[in-house]
mmCIF file of C-alpha atoms in Angstrom:
data_model
loop_
_atom_site.group_PDB
_atom_site.id
_atom_site.type_symbol
_atom_site.label_atom_id
_atom_site.label_comp_id
_atom_site.label_asym_id
_atom_site.label_seq_id
_atom_site.Cartn_x
_atom_site.Cartn_y
_atom_site.Cartn_z
ATOM 1 C CA UNK A 20 -25.359 65.401 13.730
ATOM 2 C CA UNK A 21 -26.771 61.947 13.052
ATOM 3 C CA UNK A 22 -24.650 58.813 13.348
ATOM 4 C CA UNK A 23 -24.545 56.611 10.225
ATOM 5 C CA UNK A 24 -26.479 53.329 10.531
ATOM 6 C CA UNK A 25 -24.340 50.272 11.370
ATOM 7 C CA UNK A 26 -23.742 48.013 8.412
ATOM 8 C CA UNK A 27 -23.811 44.205 8.594
ATOM 9 C CA UNK A 28 -25.711 41.100 7.535
ATOM 10 C CA UNK A 29 -29.368 40.651 8.156
ATOM 11 C CA UNK A 30 -30.632 37.368 9.582
ATOM 12 C CA UNK A 31 -32.202 36.496 6.207
ATOM 13 C CA UNK A 32 -28.915 37.027 4.357
ATOM 14 C CA UNK A 33 -27.074 34.922 6.913
ATOM 15 C CA UNK A 34 -29.619 32.064 6.635
ATOM 16 C CA UNK A 35 -29.423 32.082 2.803
ATOM 17 C CA UNK A 36 -25.613 31.926 2.985
ATOM 18 C CA UNK A 37 -25.699 29.007 5.439
ATOM 19 C CA UNK A 38 -28.280 27.152 3.308
ATOM 20 C CA UNK A 39 -26.125 27.558 0.157
ATOM 21 C CA UNK A 40 -23.020 26.409 2.025
ATOM 22 C CA UNK A 41 -24.856 23.315 3.322
ATOM 23 C CA UNK A 42 -26.092 22.506 -0.195
ATOM 24 C CA UNK A 43 -22.590 22.785 -1.670
ATOM 25 C CA UNK A 44 -21.109 20.611 1.086
ATOM 26 C CA UNK A 45 -23.848 18.015 0.547
ATOM 27 C CA UNK A 46 -23.021 17.846 -3.161
ATOM 28 C CA UNK A 47 -19.254 17.612 -2.570
ATOM 29 C CA UNK A 48 -19.356 14.997 0.208
ATOM 30 C CA UNK A 49 -19.739 11.836 -1.974
ATOM 31 C CA UNK A 50 -16.794 12.807 -4.199
ATOM 32 C CA UNK A 51 -14.722 13.724 -1.164
ATOM 33 C CA UNK A 52 -15.470 10.324 0.400
ATOM 34 C CA UNK A 53 -14.409 8.519 -2.803
ATOM 35 C CA UNK A 54 -11.256 10.634 -2.948
ATOM 36 C CA UNK A 55 -10.368 9.610 0.637
ATOM 37 C CA UNK A 56 -10.909 5.899 -0.176
ATOM 38 C CA UNK A 57 -8.766 6.208 -3.319
ATOM 39 C CA UNK A 58 -6.047 7.930 -1.276
ATOM 40 C CA UNK A 59 -6.125 5.047 1.231
ATOM 41 C CA UNK A 60 -5.695 2.516 -1.603
ATOM 42 C CA UNK A 61 -2.771 4.547 -2.956
ATOM 43 C CA UNK A 62 -1.139 4.800 0.486
ATOM 44 C CA UNK A 63 -1.355 1.048 1.119
ATOM 45 C CA UNK A 64 -0.098 0.290 -2.426
ATOM 46 C CA UNK A 65 2.874 2.609 -1.950
ATOM 47 C CA UNK A 66 3.698 1.016 1.431
ATOM 48 C CA UNK A 67 3.539 -2.456 -0.122
ATOM 49 C CA UNK A 68 5.689 -1.432 -3.088
ATOM 50 C CA UNK A 69 8.266 0.259 -0.847
ATOM 51 C CA UNK A 70 8.479 -2.793 1.433
ATOM 52 C CA UNK A 71 9.058 -5.098 -1.537
ATOM 53 C CA UNK A 72 11.758 -2.824 -2.949
ATOM 54 C CA UNK A 73 13.416 -2.658 0.462
ATOM 55 C CA UNK A 74 13.435 -6.472 0.681
ATOM 56 C CA UNK A 75 14.961 -6.732 -2.766
ATOM 57 C CA UNK A 76 17.619 -4.129 -1.971
ATOM 58 C CA UNK A 77 18.496 -5.754 1.355
ATOM 59 C CA UNK A 78 18.916 -9.152 -0.314
ATOM 60 C CA UNK A 79 21.450 -7.647 -2.729
ATOM 61 C CA UNK A 80 23.186 -5.559 -0.054
ATOM 62 C CA UNK A 81 23.517 -8.432 2.416
ATOM 63 C CA UNK A 82 24.249 -10.962 -0.336
ATOM 64 C CA UNK A 83 21.789 -13.436 1.185
ATOM 65 C CA UNK A 84 18.171 -14.472 0.858
ATOM 66 C CA UNK A 85 15.596 -12.132 2.394
ATOM 67 C CA UNK A 86 11.861 -12.652 2.863
ATOM 68 C CA UNK A 87 9.109 -10.020 2.645
ATOM 69 C CA UNK A 88 5.889 -11.105 4.348
ATOM 70 C CA UNK A 89 2.607 -9.791 5.670
ATOM 71 C CA UNK A 90 2.047 -10.237 9.386
ATOM 72 C CA UNK A 91 -0.330 -9.314 12.194
ATOM 73 C CA UNK A 92 2.578 -8.523 14.519
ATOM 74 C CA UNK A 93 3.003 -4.805 15.076
ATOM 75 C CA UNK A 94 6.344 -5.307 16.869
ATOM 76 C CA UNK A 95 9.384 -5.652 14.640
ATOM 77 C CA UNK A 96 10.857 -8.835 16.116
ATOM 78 C CA UNK A 97 12.128 -12.095 14.680
ATOM 79 C CA UNK A 98 9.244 -13.901 16.418
ATOM 80 C CA UNK A 99 6.683 -12.486 13.955
ATOM 81 C CA UNK A 100 4.900 -15.011 11.746
ATOM 82 C CA UNK A 101 3.257 -14.623 8.353
ATOM 83 C CA UNK A 102 -0.473 -13.994 7.912
ATOM 84 C CA UNK A 103 -2.403 -13.681 4.647
ATOM 85 C CA UNK A 104 -4.593 -10.992 6.248
ATOM 86 C CA UNK A 105 -1.737 -9.160 7.966
ATOM 87 C CA UNK A 106 -2.092 -5.443 8.546
ATOM 88 C CA UNK A 107 1.697 -5.005 8.715
ATOM 89 C CA UNK A 108 4.704 -6.034 6.619
ATOM 90 C CA UNK A 109 8.128 -7.259 7.636
ATOM 91 C CA UNK A 110 11.460 -7.826 5.901
ATOM 92 C CA UNK A 111 13.633 -10.455 7.546
ATOM 93 C CA UNK A 112 16.716 -12.448 6.639
ATOM 94 C CA UNK A 113 16.286 -16.150 5.872
ATOM 95 C CA UNK A 114 18.478 -18.608 7.803
ATOM 96 C CA UNK A 115 21.352 -19.906 5.669
ATOM 97 C CA UNK A 116 21.556 -23.190 7.595
ATOM 98 C CA UNK A 117 19.616 -24.751 10.468
ATOM 99 C CA UNK A 118 20.204 -22.797 13.656
ATOM 100 C CA UNK A 119 21.397 -19.659 11.819
ATOM 101 C CA UNK A 120 20.195 -16.479 13.545
ATOM 102 C CA UNK A 121 17.729 -14.357 11.579
ATOM 103 C CA UNK A 122 17.469 -10.588 11.685
ATOM 104 C CA UNK A 123 14.385 -8.397 11.432
ATOM 105 C CA UNK A 124 15.488 -5.792 8.900
ATOM 106 C CA UNK A 125 12.486 -3.453 8.869
ATOM 107 C CA UNK A 126 8.728 -3.396 9.400
ATOM 108 C CA UNK A 127 5.888 -1.206 8.205
ATOM 109 C CA UNK A 128 2.160 -0.629 8.265
ATOM 110 C CA UNK A 129 -0.234 -1.716 5.527
ATOM 111 C CA UNK A 130 -3.961 -1.749 6.290
ATOM 112 C CA UNK A 131 -3.826 -0.955 10.010
ATOM 113 C CA UNK A 132 -4.303 2.760 9.268
ATOM 114 C CA UNK A 133 -6.608 2.373 6.256
ATOM 115 C CA UNK A 134 -9.792 0.627 7.343
ATOM 116 C CA UNK A 135 -11.574 -1.246 4.587
ATOM 117 C CA UNK A 136 -8.553 -1.672 2.302
ATOM 118 C CA UNK A 137 -7.981 -5.268 1.195
ATOM 119 C CA UNK A 138 -4.865 -6.876 -0.272
ATOM 120 C CA UNK A 139 -5.128 -9.974 -2.434
ATOM 121 C CA UNK A 140 -1.895 -11.742 -3.281
ATOM 122 C CA UNK A 141 1.006 -13.737 -1.927
ATOM 123 C CA UNK A 142 1.619 -13.781 1.807
ATOM 124 C CA UNK A 143 5.401 -13.972 1.379
ATOM 125 C CA UNK A 144 7.996 -13.324 -1.323
ATOM 126 C CA UNK A 145 11.651 -14.331 -1.087
ATOM 127 C CA UNK A 146 14.462 -12.528 -2.908
ATOM 128 C CA UNK A 147 17.899 -14.038 -3.539
ATOM 129 C CA UNK A 148 21.239 -12.244 -3.419
ATOM 130 C CA UNK A 149 20.752 -11.098 -7.020
ATOM 131 C CA UNK A 150 17.458 -9.352 -6.150
ATOM 132 C CA UNK A 151 15.341 -11.932 -7.999
ATOM 133 C CA UNK A 152 12.314 -13.788 -6.691
ATOM 134 C CA UNK A 153 13.088 -17.290 -5.521
ATOM 135 C CA UNK A 154 11.025 -20.204 -4.203
ATOM 136 C CA UNK A 155 11.669 -21.319 -0.636
ATOM 137 C CA UNK A 156 9.623 -24.069 1.025
ATOM 138 C CA UNK A 157 10.572 -22.914 4.544
ATOM 139 C CA UNK A 158 11.811 -19.333 5.006
ATOM 140 C CA UNK A 159 11.147 -19.761 8.774
ATOM 141 C CA UNK A 160 8.134 -17.422 9.053
ATOM 142 C CA UNK A 161 5.616 -19.786 10.617
ATOM 143 C CA UNK A 162 5.010 -22.446 7.988
ATOM 144 C CA UNK A 163 4.339 -20.134 5.027
ATOM 145 C CA UNK A 164 6.352 -20.822 1.884
ATOM 146 C CA UNK A 165 7.636 -18.471 -0.797
ATOM 147 C CA UNK A 166 6.191 -19.826 -4.033
ATOM 148 C CA UNK A 167 6.796 -18.670 -7.574
ATOM 149 C CA UNK A 168 3.711 -17.904 -9.616
ATOM 150 C CA UNK A 169 3.304 -19.954 -12.806
ATOM 151 C CA UNK A 170 2.751 -16.756 -14.818
ATOM 152 C CA UNK A 171 6.234 -15.548 -13.957
ATOM 153 C CA UNK A 172 5.102 -12.625 -11.786
ATOM 154 C CA UNK A 173 3.543 -12.063 -8.390
ATOM 155 C CA UNK A 174 0.731 -9.565 -8.045
ATOM 156 C CA UNK A 175 -0.878 -7.827 -5.100
ATOM 157 C CA UNK A 176 -4.293 -6.310 -5.799
ATOM 158 C CA UNK A 177 -5.188 -3.450 -3.447
ATOM 159 C CA UNK A 178 -8.811 -2.277 -3.283
ATOM 160 C CA UNK A 179 -11.380 -0.600 -1.068
ATOM 161 C CA UNK A 180 -15.143 -1.060 -1.351
ATOM 162 C CA UNK A 181 -15.718 2.714 -1.443
ATOM 163 C CA UNK A 182 -12.929 3.469 -3.941
ATOM 164 C CA UNK A 183 -13.301 3.604 -7.712
ATOM 165 C CA UNK A 184 -9.605 3.067 -8.502
ATOM 166 C CA UNK A 185 -8.005 -0.205 -7.335
ATOM 167 C CA UNK A 186 -4.252 -0.596 -7.822
ATOM 168 C CA UNK A 187 -1.873 -3.517 -8.375
ATOM 169 C CA UNK A 188 1.700 -4.034 -7.240
ATOM 170 C CA UNK A 189 3.439 -6.209 -9.830
ATOM 171 C CA UNK A 190 6.671 -8.116 -9.084
ATOM 172 C CA UNK A 191 8.388 -9.988 -11.932
ATOM 173 C CA UNK A 192 10.646 -13.021 -11.513
ATOM 174 C CA UNK A 193 13.583 -10.796 -12.414
ATOM 175 C CA UNK A 194 12.736 -8.568 -9.459
ATOM 176 C CA UNK A 195 11.112 -5.588 -11.170
ATOM 177 C CA UNK A 196 8.594 -3.999 -8.755
ATOM 178 C CA UNK A 197 6.030 -1.570 -10.149
ATOM 179 C CA UNK A 198 2.665 -0.082 -9.296
ATOM 180 C CA UNK A 199 0.010 -0.145 -12.015
ATOM 181 C CA UNK A 200 -3.701 0.371 -12.725
ATOM 182 C CA UNK A 201 -5.408 -3.010 -13.399
ATOM 183 C CA UNK A 202 -8.171 -1.280 -15.383
ATOM 184 C CA UNK A 203 -5.611 -0.347 -18.062
ATOM 185 C CA UNK A 204 -3.286 -2.451 -20.213
ATOM 186 C CA UNK A 205 0.338 -1.367 -20.442
ATOM 187 C CA UNK A 206 1.063 0.347 -23.765
ATOM 188 C CA UNK A 207 2.839 3.412 -25.110
ATOM 189 C CA UNK A 208 -0.294 5.511 -24.522
ATOM 190 C CA UNK A 209 -1.032 4.070 -21.044
ATOM 191 C CA UNK A 210 2.288 3.741 -19.181
ATOM 192 C CA UNK A 211 0.424 3.391 -15.866
ATOM 193 C CA UNK A 212 -1.343 0.234 -17.082
ATOM 194 C CA UNK A 213 -0.569 -3.333 -16.001
ATOM 195 C CA UNK A 214 1.101 -5.906 -18.260
ATOM 196 C CA UNK A 215 -1.392 -8.203 -19.981
#
């Protein structure tokens, strides 16, 4: 009795399969890279939006002025100072009077984990006890002031050179914080657009 021949792949079939797999991966790699960059922009935008909402909520909860600012300090201490290129964010209480102790409420990461993502916008925003933006010439964060934008809103543009979808975090004077797409104008048909 003869044994049946063993079944399997030939070397030629295996090489054709590997070549097709390499071709498909080569075609998918540019879109995958863009998807990763877009995801980084989204992650940083969400972190920024969440930090701003936390600052606003803490100002109302504590019934005192609170400052949200970008910083290079990774430690969540009251010694942190503001930086326009900060890779981290911090929410801290503002002293009520000279000598009043401040408290670091919470800190978070912005661009430290997303290389290449840039944020353009205010370094610091102050919120009053009603949750509204307020100007403060000295919120005690290293010489940076909280200024109100003449347009009535503060914006943070988040982008990455390899991404095709930048995002904007929009904060109104009344305290509304929202994430929007700057390539679109807000309307009934484009609710994810930014106000004009």
